[in-house]
PDB file of C-alpha atoms in Angstrom:
ATOM      1  CA  MET X   6      28.351 -16.636 -10.981  1.00 88.00           C
ATOM      2  CA  SER X   7      30.778 -14.251  -9.453  1.00 96.00           C
ATOM      3  CA  PRO X   8      30.220 -13.179  -5.827  1.00 95.00           C
ATOM      4  CA  ALA X   9      29.993  -9.122  -7.533  1.00 96.00           C
ATOM      5  CA  ALA X  10      27.277 -10.812  -9.950  1.00 96.00           C
ATOM      6  CA  VAL X  11      25.405 -12.946  -6.901  1.00 96.00           C
ATOM      7  CA  ALA X  12      25.708  -9.668  -4.115  1.00 96.00           C
ATOM      8  CA  ALA X  13      24.242  -6.760  -7.804  1.00 96.00           C
ATOM      9  CA  TRP X  14      21.689  -9.929  -8.014  1.00 97.00           C
ATOM     10  CA  GLU X  15      20.639  -9.948  -4.223  1.00 97.00           C
ATOM     11  CA  LYS X  16      20.367  -6.344  -4.220  1.00 97.00           C
ATOM     12  CA  THR X  17      18.575  -5.878  -7.371  1.00 97.00           C
ATOM     13  CA  LEU X  18      15.942  -8.442  -5.410  1.00 96.00           C
ATOM     14  CA  ARG X  19      16.242  -6.926  -1.896  1.00 96.00           C
ATOM     15  CA  LEU X  20      15.016  -2.845  -3.903  1.00 96.00           C
ATOM     16  CA  VAL X  21      11.999  -4.907  -5.439  1.00 96.00           C
ATOM     17  CA  VAL X  22      11.191  -6.423  -2.488  1.00 96.00           C
ATOM     18  CA  THR X  23      10.956  -2.903  -0.637  1.00 96.00           C
ATOM     19  CA  VAL X  24       9.649  -0.930  -4.001  1.00 96.00           C
ATOM     20  CA  THR X  25       6.566  -3.710  -4.192  1.00 96.00           C
ATOM     21  CA  ALA X  26       6.220  -3.624   0.023  1.00 96.00           C
ATOM     22  CA  ASP X  27       6.310  -0.070   0.017  1.00 95.00           C
ATOM     23  CA  VAL X  28       3.140   0.521  -2.935  1.00 95.00           C
ATOM     24  CA  TYR X  29       1.147  -2.322  -1.735  1.00 95.00           C
ATOM     25  CA  LYS X  30       1.398  -0.665   1.942  1.00 95.00           C
ATOM     26  CA  GLU X  31      -0.287   2.953   0.305  1.00 94.00           C
ATOM     27  CA  GLN X  32      -2.518   1.232  -1.678  1.00 95.00           C
ATOM     28  CA  ARG X  33      -3.588   0.024   1.339  1.00 93.00           C
ATOM     29  CA  LYS X  34      -3.860   3.100   3.421  1.00 93.00           C
ATOM     30  CA  LYS X  35      -5.581   4.411   0.332  1.00 93.00           C
ATOM     31  CA  ILE X  36      -8.264   1.855   0.157  1.00 92.00           C
ATOM     32  CA  PHE X  37      -8.292   1.958   4.294  1.00 91.00           C
ATOM     33  CA  ASN X  38      -8.992   5.588   3.357  1.00 89.00           C
ATOM     34  CA  ASN X  39     -11.148   5.951   1.136  1.00 89.00           C
ATOM     35  CA  ARG X  40     -13.440   3.205   3.335  1.00 89.00           C
ATOM     36  CA  LEU X  41     -13.675   5.966   6.478  1.00 88.00           C
ATOM     37  CA  ARG X  42     -14.521   8.367   4.102  1.00 87.00           C
ATOM     38  CA  TYR X  43     -17.662   6.472   2.433  1.00 87.00           C
ATOM     39  CA  LEU X  44     -18.533   5.575   5.999  1.00 87.00           C
ATOM     40  CA  ASP X  45     -18.463   8.892   7.086  1.00 85.00           C
ATOM     41  CA  VAL X  46     -20.613  10.374   4.364  1.00 84.00           C
ATOM     42  CA  LEU X  47     -22.885   7.348   4.569  1.00 84.00           C
ATOM     43  CA  GLN X  48     -23.075   8.094   9.008  1.00 82.00           C
ATOM     44  CA  ARG X  49     -23.735  11.341   7.985  1.00 82.00           C
ATOM     45  CA  GLY X  50     -26.903  10.743   5.336  1.00 75.00           C
ATOM     46  CA  PHE X  51     -28.420   8.531   7.761  1.00 64.00           C
ATOM     47  CA  THR X  52     -28.202  10.704  10.934  1.00 60.00           C
ATOM     48  CA  TYR X  53     -29.127  13.952   8.229  1.00 55.00           C
ATOM     49  CA  SER X  54     -32.229  11.483   7.618  1.00 52.00           C
ATOM     50  CA  LYS X  55     -33.487  11.827  11.272  1.00 49.00           C
TER      51      LYS X  55
END
């Protein structure tokens, strides 16, 4: 492979890794926020029943 082809592959792979990491981070954030919301609802439910 020519140096230009290798550089293009490296650039493509770097982009794929970056996008994958961003998507993963975003999903983790959503899961975390959903858990917080769920815990908040549970807590309020228990405080209202007292």
